[in-house]
PDB file of C-alpha atoms and ligand atoms in Angstrom:
ATOM      1  CA  MET A   8      -0.045   0.042   0.150  1.00  0.00           C
ATOM      2  CA  LYS A   9       1.323   3.405  -0.880  1.00  0.00           C
ATOM      3  CA  LYS A  10       1.470   6.101   1.748  1.00  0.00           C
ATOM      4  CA  ILE A  11      -0.556   9.063   0.631  1.00  0.00           C
ATOM      5  CA  SER A  12       1.091  12.307   1.015  1.00  0.00           C
ATOM      6  CA  ARG A  13      -1.010  15.027   2.758  1.00  0.00           C
ATOM      7  CA  ARG A  14       0.558  17.148   5.560  1.00  0.00           C
ATOM      8  CA  GLY A  15      -1.821  19.657   6.874  1.00  0.00           C
ATOM      9  CA  PHE A  16      -4.589  18.843   4.220  1.00  0.00           C
ATOM     10  CA  LEU A  17      -5.960  15.726   5.903  1.00  0.00           C
ATOM     11  CA  ALA A  18      -5.687  16.625   9.262  1.00  0.00           C
ATOM     12  CA  ALA A  19      -8.357  19.615   8.127  1.00  0.00           C
ATOM     13  CA  ALA A  20     -10.191  17.288   6.027  1.00  0.00           C
ATOM     14  CA  GLY A  21     -10.992  14.718   8.698  1.00  0.00           C
ATOM     15  CA  LEU A  22     -13.027  11.242   8.441  1.00  0.00           C
ATOM     16  CA  SER A  23     -14.236  11.763   4.941  1.00  0.00           C
ATOM     17  CA  VAL A  24     -11.002  11.915   3.530  1.00  0.00           C
ATOM     18  CA  ALA A  25      -9.737   8.911   5.712  1.00  0.00           C
ATOM     19  CA  ALA A  26     -12.509   6.679   4.180  1.00  0.00           C
ATOM     20  CA  LEU A  27     -11.598   7.896   0.553  1.00  0.00           C
ATOM     21  CA  ALA A  28      -7.853   7.104   1.488  1.00  0.00           C
ATOM     22  CA  LEU A  29      -9.073   3.431   2.683  1.00  0.00           C
ATOM     23  CA  THR A  30     -10.909   2.894  -0.728  1.00  0.00           C
ATOM     24  CA  ALA A  31      -7.939   4.021  -2.549  1.00  0.00           C
ATOM     25  CA  CYS A  32      -5.733   1.892  -0.449  1.00  0.00           C
ATOM     26  CA  GLY A  33      -7.624  -1.333  -0.013  1.00  0.00           C
ATOM     27  CA  GLY A  34      -7.564  -1.538   3.700  1.00  0.00           C
ATOM     28  CA  SER A  35      -5.116  -0.796   6.394  1.00  0.00           C
ATOM     29  CA  ALA A  36      -5.804   1.239   9.065  1.00  0.00           C
ATOM     30  CA  SER A  37      -4.897   4.993   9.559  1.00  0.00           C
ATOM     31  CA  SER A  38      -3.647   7.651  11.562  1.00  0.00           C
ATOM     32  CA  VAL A  39      -5.850  10.171  10.004  1.00  0.00           C
ATOM     33  CA  ALA A  40      -8.625   8.738  11.586  1.00  0.00           C
ATOM     34  CA  SER A  41      -6.532   7.624  14.604  1.00  0.00           C
ATOM     35  CA  SER A  42      -5.516  11.095  15.076  1.00  0.00           C
ATOM     36  CA  ALA A  43      -8.867  12.523  14.654  1.00  0.00           C
ATOM     37  CA  ALA A  44     -10.162  10.186  17.355  1.00  0.00           C
ATOM     38  CA  ALA A  45      -7.026  10.660  19.422  1.00  0.00           C
ATOM     39  CA  SER A  46      -7.323  14.512  19.396  1.00  0.00           C
ATOM     40  CA  SER A  47     -10.798  14.244  20.746  1.00  0.00           C
ATOM     41  CA  VAL A  48      -9.878  11.806  23.537  1.00  0.00           C
ATOM     42  CA  ALA A  49      -6.477  12.290  24.157  1.00  0.00           C
ATOM     43  CA  GLY A  50      -6.484  16.243  23.806  1.00  0.00           C
ATOM     44  CA  SER A  51      -4.583  18.758  21.816  1.00  0.00           C
ATOM     45  CA  ALA A  52      -1.218  17.099  21.836  1.00  0.00           C
ATOM     46  CA  ALA A  53      -2.468  14.703  19.300  1.00  0.00           C
ATOM     47  CA  ALA A  54      -4.330  17.397  17.122  1.00  0.00           C
ATOM     48  CA  SER A  55      -1.527  19.671  17.362  1.00  0.00           C
ATOM     49  CA  ALA A  56       1.239  17.269  15.888  1.00  0.00           C
ATOM     50  CA  GLY A  57      -1.646  15.758  13.384  1.00  0.00           C
ATOM     51  CA  ALA A  58      -1.714  19.248  11.759  1.00  0.00           C
ATOM     52  CA  ALA A  59       2.174  19.381  11.411  1.00  0.00           C
ATOM     53  CA  GLY A  60       2.906  15.615  11.115  1.00  0.00           C
ATOM     54  CA  ASP A  61       3.062  13.325   8.276  1.00  0.00           C
ATOM     55  CA  LEU A  62       0.308  11.041   8.303  1.00  0.00           C
ATOM     56  CA  ALA A  63      -0.070   7.591   7.050  1.00  0.00           C
ATOM     57  CA  THR A  64      -3.069   5.783   5.881  1.00  0.00           C
ATOM     58  CA  VAL A  65      -4.997   3.860   8.369  1.00  0.00           C
ATOM     59  CA  VAL A  66      -8.823   2.664   8.998  1.00  0.00           C
ATOM     60  CA  ALA A  67     -11.066   4.833  10.856  1.00  0.00           C
ATOM     61  CA  GLY A  68     -11.546   4.254  14.748  1.00  0.00           C
ATOM     62  CA  LYS A  69      -8.571   1.883  14.756  1.00  0.00           C
ATOM     63  CA  LEU A  70      -5.027   1.581  15.936  1.00  0.00           C
ATOM     64  CA  THR A  71      -3.027  -0.947  14.039  1.00  0.00           C
ATOM     65  CA  MET A  72      -0.043  -2.816  15.825  1.00  0.00           C
ATOM     66  CA  ALA A  73       2.470  -4.465  14.053  1.00  0.00           C
ATOM     67  CA  THR A  74       3.939  -7.469  15.878  1.00  0.00           C
ATOM     68  CA  ASN A  75       5.731 -10.654  15.730  1.00  0.00           C
ATOM     69  CA  ALA A  76       3.850 -13.045  18.500  1.00  0.00           C
ATOM     70  CA  THR A  77       6.770 -15.434  19.170  1.00  0.00           C
ATOM     71  CA  PHE A  78       8.249 -13.402  21.714  1.00  0.00           C
ATOM     72  CA  PRO A  79       6.885 -14.387  25.589  1.00  0.00           C
ATOM     73  CA  PRO A  80       5.843 -12.932  27.312  1.00  0.00           C
ATOM     74  CA  TYR A  81       5.348  -9.641  25.602  1.00  0.00           C
ATOM     75  CA  GLU A  82       3.584 -11.208  22.613  1.00  0.00           C
ATOM     76  CA  MET A  83       3.131 -14.793  22.022  1.00  0.00           C
ATOM     77  CA  THR A  84       0.119 -16.880  20.296  1.00  0.00           C
ATOM     78  CA  THR A  85      -1.919 -19.392  22.337  1.00  0.00           C
ATOM     79  CA  ASP A  86      -2.934 -22.732  21.432  1.00  0.00           C
ATOM     80  CA  SER A  87      -6.210 -21.522  20.238  1.00  0.00           C
ATOM     81  CA  GLY A  88      -4.388 -18.873  18.295  1.00  0.00           C
ATOM     82  CA  GLU A  89      -5.019 -15.761  20.076  1.00  0.00           C
ATOM     83  CA  ILE A  90      -2.284 -13.376  20.590  1.00  0.00           C
ATOM     84  CA  GLU A  91      -1.586 -11.876  23.947  1.00  0.00           C
ATOM     85  CA  GLY A  92       1.203 -10.437  26.205  1.00  0.00           C
ATOM     86  CA  ILE A  93       2.554  -7.565  27.980  1.00  0.00           C
ATOM     87  CA  ASP A  94       2.520  -5.616  24.570  1.00  0.00           C
ATOM     88  CA  VAL A  95      -0.567  -6.725  23.515  1.00  0.00           C
ATOM     89  CA  ASP A  96      -2.402  -5.340  26.839  1.00  0.00           C
ATOM     90  CA  THR A  97      -0.425  -2.336  27.092  1.00  0.00           C
ATOM     91  CA  ALA A  98      -1.279  -1.708  23.444  1.00  0.00           C
ATOM     92  CA  LYS A  99      -4.868  -2.496  24.404  1.00  0.00           C
ATOM     93  CA  ALA A 100      -4.837   0.042  27.238  1.00  0.00           C
ATOM     94  CA  ILE A 101      -3.411   2.670  25.245  1.00  0.00           C
ATOM     95  CA  ALA A 102      -6.104   2.120  22.376  1.00  0.00           C
ATOM     96  CA  GLU A 103      -8.669   2.610  24.764  1.00  0.00           C
ATOM     97  CA  LYS A 104      -7.215   5.918  26.092  1.00  0.00           C
ATOM     98  CA  LEU A 105      -7.535   6.935  22.531  1.00  0.00           C
ATOM     99  CA  GLY A 106     -10.751   5.831  22.002  1.00  0.00           C
ATOM    100  CA  LEU A 107      -9.358   3.458  19.180  1.00  0.00           C
ATOM    101  CA  GLU A 108      -9.960  -0.109  18.673  1.00  0.00           C
ATOM    102  CA  LEU A 109      -6.841  -2.335  18.810  1.00  0.00           C
ATOM    103  CA  GLN A 110      -6.158  -4.282  15.650  1.00  0.00           C
ATOM    104  CA  ILE A 111      -3.063  -6.502  15.772  1.00  0.00           C
ATOM    105  CA  ASP A 112      -1.094  -7.586  12.722  1.00  0.00           C
ATOM    106  CA  ASP A 113       1.110 -10.604  13.255  1.00  0.00           C
ATOM    107  CA  MET A 114       4.315 -10.972  11.062  1.00  0.00           C
ATOM    108  CA  ASP A 115       8.240 -11.483  11.320  1.00  0.00           C
ATOM    109  CA  PHE A 116       9.918  -9.054  13.214  1.00  0.00           C
ATOM    110  CA  ASP A 117      11.826  -7.030  10.522  1.00  0.00           C
ATOM    111  CA  ALA A 118       8.514  -6.770   8.551  1.00  0.00           C
ATOM    112  CA  ALA A 119       6.954  -5.216  11.808  1.00  0.00           C
ATOM    113  CA  LEU A 120       9.765  -2.664  11.969  1.00  0.00           C
ATOM    114  CA  LEU A 121       9.056  -1.761   8.305  1.00  0.00           C
ATOM    115  CA  SER A 122       5.404  -1.815   8.372  1.00  0.00           C
ATOM    116  CA  VAL A 123       5.215   1.152  10.605  1.00  0.00           C
ATOM    117  CA  GLN A 124       7.990   3.029   8.426  1.00  0.00           C
ATOM    118  CA  GLN A 125       5.532   2.280   5.430  1.00  0.00           C
ATOM    119  CA  GLY A 126       2.625   3.562   7.029  1.00  0.00           C
ATOM    120  CA  LYS A 127       0.720   0.248   7.030  1.00  0.00           C
ATOM    121  CA  ALA A 128       0.472   0.108  10.977  1.00  0.00           C
ATOM    122  CA  ASP A 129       0.308   2.814  13.354  1.00  0.00           C
ATOM    123  CA  ILE A 130       2.442   1.411  15.927  1.00  0.00           C
ATOM    124  CA  VAL A 131       4.754  -1.492  16.343  1.00  0.00           C
ATOM    125  CA  MET A 132       5.077  -3.145  19.810  1.00  0.00           C
ATOM    126  CA  ALA A 133       7.221  -6.213  19.714  1.00  0.00           C
ATOM    127  CA  GLY A 134       9.682  -5.523  22.724  1.00  0.00           C
ATOM    128  CA  VAL A 135      11.595  -3.312  20.272  1.00  0.00           C
ATOM    129  CA  THR A 136      14.675  -2.122  21.508  1.00  0.00           C
ATOM    130  CA  VAL A 137      15.460   1.669  20.970  1.00  0.00           C
ATOM    131  CA  THR A 138      18.887   1.807  18.926  1.00  0.00           C
ATOM    132  CA  ASP A 139      20.410   5.142  17.131  1.00  0.00           C
ATOM    133  CA  GLU A 140      20.007   3.061  13.907  1.00  0.00           C
ATOM    134  CA  ARG A 141      16.092   2.384  14.153  1.00  0.00           C
ATOM    135  CA  LYS A 142      15.576   6.168  15.355  1.00  0.00           C
ATOM    136  CA  ALA A 143      17.110   7.392  12.004  1.00  0.00           C
ATOM    137  CA  VAL A 144      14.374   5.593  10.082  1.00  0.00           C
ATOM    138  CA  MET A 145      11.293   5.602  12.789  1.00  0.00           C
ATOM    139  CA  ASP A 146      10.294   7.646  16.170  1.00  0.00           C
ATOM    140  CA  PHE A 147      10.080   5.872  19.216  1.00  0.00           C
ATOM    141  CA  SER A 148       7.838   6.441  22.611  1.00  0.00           C
ATOM    142  CA  ASP A 149       9.004   6.861  25.698  1.00  0.00           C
ATOM    143  CA  SER A 150      10.448   3.479  27.174  1.00  0.00           C
ATOM    144  CA  TYR A 151       7.961   1.120  28.983  1.00  0.00           C
ATOM    145  CA  ALA A 152      10.572  -1.745  29.815  1.00  0.00           C
ATOM    146  CA  THR A 153      13.838  -2.690  29.609  1.00  0.00           C
ATOM    147  CA  GLY A 154      15.588  -5.785  28.264  1.00  0.00           C
ATOM    148  CA  ILE A 155      18.801  -7.637  28.442  1.00  0.00           C
ATOM    149  CA  GLN A 156      20.376  -9.694  25.652  1.00  0.00           C
ATOM    150  CA  SER A 157      20.961 -13.031  27.248  1.00  0.00           C
ATOM    151  CA  ILE A 158      22.729 -16.053  26.181  1.00  0.00           C
ATOM    152  CA  ILE A 159      21.054 -19.431  26.076  1.00  0.00           C
ATOM    153  CA  VAL A 160      23.544 -22.703  25.908  1.00  0.00           C
ATOM    154  CA  PRO A 161      23.118 -26.323  26.612  1.00  0.00           C
ATOM    155  CA  ASN A 162      23.562 -27.244  30.292  1.00  0.00           C
ATOM    156  CA  ASP A 163      27.042 -28.900  29.445  1.00  0.00           C
ATOM    157  CA  SER A 164      28.626 -25.956  27.287  1.00  0.00           C
ATOM    158  CA  ASP A 165      31.877 -24.322  27.604  1.00  0.00           C
ATOM    159  CA  ILE A 166      30.556 -21.042  27.231  1.00  0.00           C
ATOM    160  CA  ALA A 167      30.186 -19.134  30.182  1.00  0.00           C
ATOM    161  CA  SER A 168      30.288 -15.378  29.268  1.00  0.00           C
ATOM    162  CA  PRO A 169      30.032 -13.157  25.973  1.00  0.00           C
ATOM    163  CA  ASP A 170      33.578 -13.580  25.276  1.00  0.00           C
ATOM    164  CA  ASP A 171      33.377 -17.390  24.810  1.00  0.00           C
ATOM    165  CA  LEU A 172      30.908 -16.622  22.027  1.00  0.00           C
ATOM    166  CA  ALA A 173      34.081 -15.977  19.813  1.00  0.00           C
ATOM    167  CA  GLY A 174      34.672 -18.769  17.060  1.00  0.00           C
ATOM    168  CA  LYS A 175      31.259 -20.445  18.034  1.00  0.00           C
ATOM    169  CA  LYS A 176      27.883 -20.634  15.768  1.00  0.00           C
ATOM    170  CA  ILE A 177      25.231 -18.158  17.369  1.00  0.00           C
ATOM    171  CA  GLY A 178      21.407 -18.583  16.779  1.00  0.00           C
ATOM    172  CA  THR A 179      19.678 -15.374  16.811  1.00  0.00           C
ATOM    173  CA  GLN A 180      16.454 -14.012  15.222  1.00  0.00           C
ATOM    174  CA  ARG A 181      16.416 -11.821  12.003  1.00  0.00           C
ATOM    175  CA  GLY A 182      16.435  -8.179  12.439  1.00  0.00           C
ATOM    176  CA  THR A 183      16.849  -8.169  16.056  1.00  0.00           C
ATOM    177  CA  THR A 184      19.612  -6.294  18.165  1.00  0.00           C
ATOM    178  CA  GLY A 185      21.018  -9.947  18.820  1.00  0.00           C
ATOM    179  CA  TYR A 186      21.651 -10.490  15.410  1.00  0.00           C
ATOM    180  CA  ILE A 187      23.197  -7.033  15.106  1.00  0.00           C
ATOM    181  CA  TYR A 188      25.181  -7.003  18.133  1.00  0.00           C
ATOM    182  CA  CYS A 189      26.818 -10.557  17.445  1.00  0.00           C
ATOM    183  CA  SER A 190      27.497  -9.907  13.844  1.00  0.00           C
ATOM    184  CA  ASP A 191      29.336  -6.824  14.676  1.00  0.00           C
ATOM    185  CA  ASP A 192      31.168  -8.534  17.600  1.00  0.00           C
ATOM    186  CA  PHE A 193      31.981 -12.104  16.085  1.00  0.00           C
ATOM    187  CA  GLY A 194      31.392 -11.674  12.353  1.00  0.00           C
ATOM    188  CA  GLU A 195      28.294 -12.158  10.164  1.00  0.00           C
ATOM    189  CA  ASP A 196      29.529 -15.748   9.396  1.00  0.00           C
ATOM    190  CA  SER A 197      29.230 -16.839  13.187  1.00  0.00           C
ATOM    191  CA  VAL A 198      25.702 -15.700  13.452  1.00  0.00           C
ATOM    192  CA  VAL A 199      22.422 -17.578  12.073  1.00  0.00           C
ATOM    193  CA  ALA A 200      19.548 -15.784  11.577  1.00  0.00           C
ATOM    194  CA  TYR A 201      16.087 -17.646  12.223  1.00  0.00           C
ATOM    195  CA  ASP A 202      12.818 -16.665  11.545  1.00  0.00           C
ATOM    196  CA  ASN A 203      11.886 -16.607  15.312  1.00  0.00           C
ATOM    197  CA  GLY A 204      13.426 -17.232  18.660  1.00  0.00           C
ATOM    198  CA  LEU A 205      12.019 -20.519  18.910  1.00  0.00           C
ATOM    199  CA  THR A 206      13.421 -21.818  15.828  1.00  0.00           C
ATOM    200  CA  ALA A 207      16.901 -20.530  16.830  1.00  0.00           C
ATOM    201  CA  VAL A 208      16.151 -22.511  20.291  1.00  0.00           C
ATOM    202  CA  GLN A 209      15.043 -25.895  18.106  1.00  0.00           C
ATOM    203  CA  ALA A 210      18.469 -25.234  16.428  1.00  0.00           C
ATOM    204  CA  LEU A 211      20.443 -25.239  19.718  1.00  0.00           C
ATOM    205  CA  ASN A 212      18.753 -28.200  20.891  1.00  0.00           C
ATOM    206  CA  ASN A 213      19.702 -30.193  17.535  1.00  0.00           C
ATOM    207  CA  GLY A 214      23.046 -28.992  17.965  1.00  0.00           C
ATOM    208  CA  GLN A 215      23.130 -26.642  14.541  1.00  0.00           C
ATOM    209  CA  VAL A 216      24.144 -23.731  16.975  1.00  0.00           C
ATOM    210  CA  ASP A 217      26.254 -23.648  20.181  1.00  0.00           C
ATOM    211  CA  ALA A 218      24.253 -20.638  21.658  1.00  0.00           C
ATOM    212  CA  VAL A 219      21.216 -18.413  21.197  1.00  0.00           C
ATOM    213  CA  VAL A 220      21.496 -14.729  22.035  1.00  0.00           C
ATOM    214  CA  ILE A 221      18.040 -13.395  22.553  1.00  0.00           C
ATOM    215  CA  ASP A 222      16.241 -11.078  25.034  1.00  0.00           C
ATOM    216  CA  ASP A 223      15.837 -12.341  28.768  1.00  0.00           C
ATOM    217  CA  ALA A 224      12.455 -12.614  28.893  1.00  0.00           C
ATOM    218  CA  PRO A 225      11.977 -14.979  26.234  1.00  0.00           C
ATOM    219  CA  ALA A 226      14.971 -16.675  26.917  1.00  0.00           C
ATOM    220  CA  LYS A 227      13.534 -17.641  30.394  1.00  0.00           C
ATOM    221  CA  GLU A 228      10.216 -19.020  28.838  1.00  0.00           C
ATOM    222  CA  TYR A 229      12.216 -20.715  26.005  1.00  0.00           C
ATOM    223  CA  VAL A 230      14.634 -22.571  28.328  1.00  0.00           C
ATOM    224  CA  ALA A 231      11.695 -23.628  30.945  1.00  0.00           C
ATOM    225  CA  ALA A 232      10.192 -25.381  28.042  1.00  0.00           C
ATOM    226  CA  ASN A 233      13.598 -26.990  26.834  1.00  0.00           C
ATOM    227  CA  PRO A 234      15.026 -29.222  29.578  1.00  0.00           C
ATOM    228  CA  GLY A 235      18.617 -29.452  28.793  1.00  0.00           C
ATOM    229  CA  LEU A 236      19.357 -25.865  28.133  1.00  0.00           C
ATOM    230  CA  LYS A 237      20.349 -22.789  30.530  1.00  0.00           C
ATOM    231  CA  VAL A 238      20.439 -18.774  30.368  1.00  0.00           C
ATOM    232  CA  LEU A 239      23.759 -17.737  31.425  1.00  0.00           C
ATOM    233  CA  ASP A 240      23.741 -15.606  34.541  1.00  0.00           C
ATOM    234  CA  THR A 241      25.562 -12.787  32.487  1.00  0.00           C
ATOM    235  CA  SER A 242      24.088  -9.788  30.429  1.00  0.00           C
ATOM    236  CA  TYR A 243      25.602  -9.346  26.637  1.00  0.00           C
ATOM    237  CA  ALA A 244      23.669  -6.132  26.337  1.00  0.00           C
ATOM    238  CA  GLU A 245      21.348  -3.917  28.261  1.00  0.00           C
ATOM    239  CA  GLU A 246      18.116  -2.262  26.077  1.00  0.00           C
ATOM    240  CA  ASP A 247      15.003  -0.248  26.441  1.00  0.00           C
ATOM    241  CA  TYR A 248      11.939  -0.951  24.810  1.00  0.00           C
ATOM    242  CA  ALA A 249       9.652   1.433  23.279  1.00  0.00           C
ATOM    243  CA  ILE A 250       6.871   1.509  20.872  1.00  0.00           C
ATOM    244  CA  GLY A 251       7.954   2.222  17.143  1.00  0.00           C
ATOM    245  CA  MET A 252       5.873   4.737  14.956  1.00  0.00           C
ATOM    246  CA  ALA A 253       6.808   6.405  11.471  1.00  0.00           C
ATOM    247  CA  LYS A 254       8.742   9.415  11.716  1.00  0.00           C
ATOM    248  CA  GLY A 255       6.763  12.318  12.604  1.00  0.00           C
ATOM    249  CA  SER A 256       3.797  10.484  13.455  1.00  0.00           C
ATOM    250  CA  ALA A 257       0.668  12.340  14.606  1.00  0.00           C
ATOM    251  CA  LEU A 258       0.110   9.641  17.452  1.00  0.00           C
ATOM    252  CA  GLU A 259       3.292  10.149  19.220  1.00  0.00           C
ATOM    253  CA  ASP A 260       2.344  12.952  21.800  1.00  0.00           C
ATOM    254  CA  ALA A 261      -1.027  10.836  22.386  1.00  0.00           C
ATOM    255  CA  VAL A 262       0.805   7.677  22.850  1.00  0.00           C
ATOM    256  CA  ASN A 263       3.275   9.159  25.228  1.00  0.00           C
ATOM    257  CA  LYS A 264       0.745  10.684  27.207  1.00  0.00           C
ATOM    258  CA  ALA A 265      -1.562   7.336  27.514  1.00  0.00           C
ATOM    259  CA  LEU A 266       1.589   5.434  28.610  1.00  0.00           C
ATOM    260  CA  GLU A 267       2.542   8.101  31.165  1.00  0.00           C
ATOM    261  CA  GLU A 268      -1.050   7.726  32.495  1.00  0.00           C
ATOM    262  CA  LEU A 269      -0.575   3.854  32.572  1.00  0.00           C
ATOM    263  CA  LYS A 270       2.555   4.109  34.218  1.00  0.00           C
ATOM    264  CA  ALA A 271       1.467   6.551  36.919  1.00  0.00           C
ATOM    265  CA  ASP A 272      -1.749   4.751  37.795  1.00  0.00           C
ATOM    266  CA  GLY A 273      -0.308   1.435  38.134  1.00  0.00           C
ATOM    267  CA  THR A 274      -2.019  -0.362  35.111  1.00  0.00           C
ATOM    268  CA  LEU A 275       1.397  -0.966  33.456  1.00  0.00           C
ATOM    269  CA  GLN A 276       2.840  -2.751  36.339  1.00  0.00           C
ATOM    270  CA  SER A 277      -0.093  -4.859  36.856  1.00  0.00           C
ATOM    271  CA  ILE A 278       0.182  -6.198  33.322  1.00  0.00           C
ATOM    272  CA  VAL A 279       3.970  -6.763  33.880  1.00  0.00           C
ATOM    273  CA  ASP A 280       2.866  -8.740  37.038  1.00  0.00           C
ATOM    274  CA  LYS A 281       0.137 -10.643  35.251  1.00  0.00           C
ATOM    275  CA  TYR A 282       2.680 -12.414  32.774  1.00  0.00           C
ATOM    276  CA  ILE A 283       6.036 -12.163  34.604  1.00  0.00           C
ATOM    277  CA  ASN A 284       6.247 -11.760  38.405  1.00  0.00           C
ATOM    278  CA  ALA A 285       3.008 -13.729  39.286  1.00  0.00           C
ATOM    279  CA  ASN A 286       4.325 -17.180  38.382  1.00  0.00           C
TER     280      ASN A 286
HETATM  281  N1  LIG B 327      14.556  -6.525  21.555  1.00  0.00           N
HETATM  282  C1  LIG B 327      14.972  -7.139  20.089  1.00  0.00           C
HETATM  283  C2  LIG B 327      15.026  -5.879  19.184  1.00  0.00           C
HETATM  284  O1  LIG B 327      14.427  -4.933  19.531  1.00  0.00           O
HETATM  285  C3  LIG B 327      14.342  -8.371  19.902  1.00  0.00           C
HETATM  286  C4  LIG B 327      12.808  -7.906  19.870  1.00  0.00           C
HETATM  287  C5  LIG B 327      12.005  -9.204  19.042  1.00  0.00           C
HETATM  288  N2  LIG B 327      10.693  -9.113  19.292  1.00  0.00           N
HETATM  289  C6  LIG B 327       9.846  -9.828  18.787  1.00  0.00           C
HETATM  290  N3  LIG B 327       8.465  -9.687  19.183  1.00  0.00           N
HETATM  291  N4  LIG B 327      10.482 -10.899  18.026  1.00  0.00           N
HETATM  292  O2  LIG B 327      15.729  -6.100  18.373  1.00  0.00           O
END
C-alpha cells in the first residue's frame, strides 16, 4: 500500500478523506482517523501533532499494531491462536485511552519494523529495542520496559560469558539486536538468523548452533520449556523497549501521554505482574 502524502490537508479534511484513503488503498488502518479520534480523547497534543505531522493511511477508529507474536511474555500466540502478552495488553490500554479499537497484525519481526515506516501500521510493539540506527528511520515513544540480551546454551556448554561466543555458531532472530550485536562482535559468518526465537532454540537443541542470543524474558520462557538448556547469568547488552512509529507520526504525543498515565496509575505494572512476576 502506498502512503498518501498529505500534511495539513488531511488533518483538516477529517474522516471523509480517511474513508477515501481507505478505498484508494484497500484497507489498512490509519492515523488520520486515528489522530482525529485521538485528538478528541487525548487532547490537543495529538491534534497539533496531526496538523504538522506526516500522516499515514489507516482505517477509521482503529489503532493498528504490528508485532511478531513469538516473543513470550511480550507477545505470544496461544494454542487457540489468540495473541496475548505484555505488549498486547499495554497496546489495548493505550488504544482505549485514545478511543480506538486495537487491531493486531502479526508478522515477522523485521517486517513489523518496516510496517510502521511504510505507513501500514500505526505502531510496532514487539519488545522493540531503541537503537540509534532505528531512530534514524522511525520515531519511538518513551520507554516502557527494559531488556537484556541473554545467552542460552546447553547445560554442559563451555560457553560461560559473552567473550566465549568468539569462534562459536550463534543463533539469533532475524532483524533483532541480538543478530546485529553478534554480527558486529563476532562476524556475520558466525551468526545464523532464524525466523523467530523458538526456531533458533530448536536449532540449539539439535546442535546446529552453540548458543542463542535473545532477550532475557523470552530466553527464560524458552529454557523453561526446553530441559537441557540454561540462560547464562551474564548480560550481553542492556536495552530499552519502546513503541515504534513512523517518523513524525501524529500519534506520538498521544501515545506518550497514555503511556505516562498507565505508568502512573499502576496499570503497566499490573500487566507486567500478570505475565511475569506472578509465576
Ligand atoms: N529487543 C530485540 C530487538 O528489538 C528483539 C525483539 C524481538 N521481538 C519480537 N517480538 N520477536 O531487536
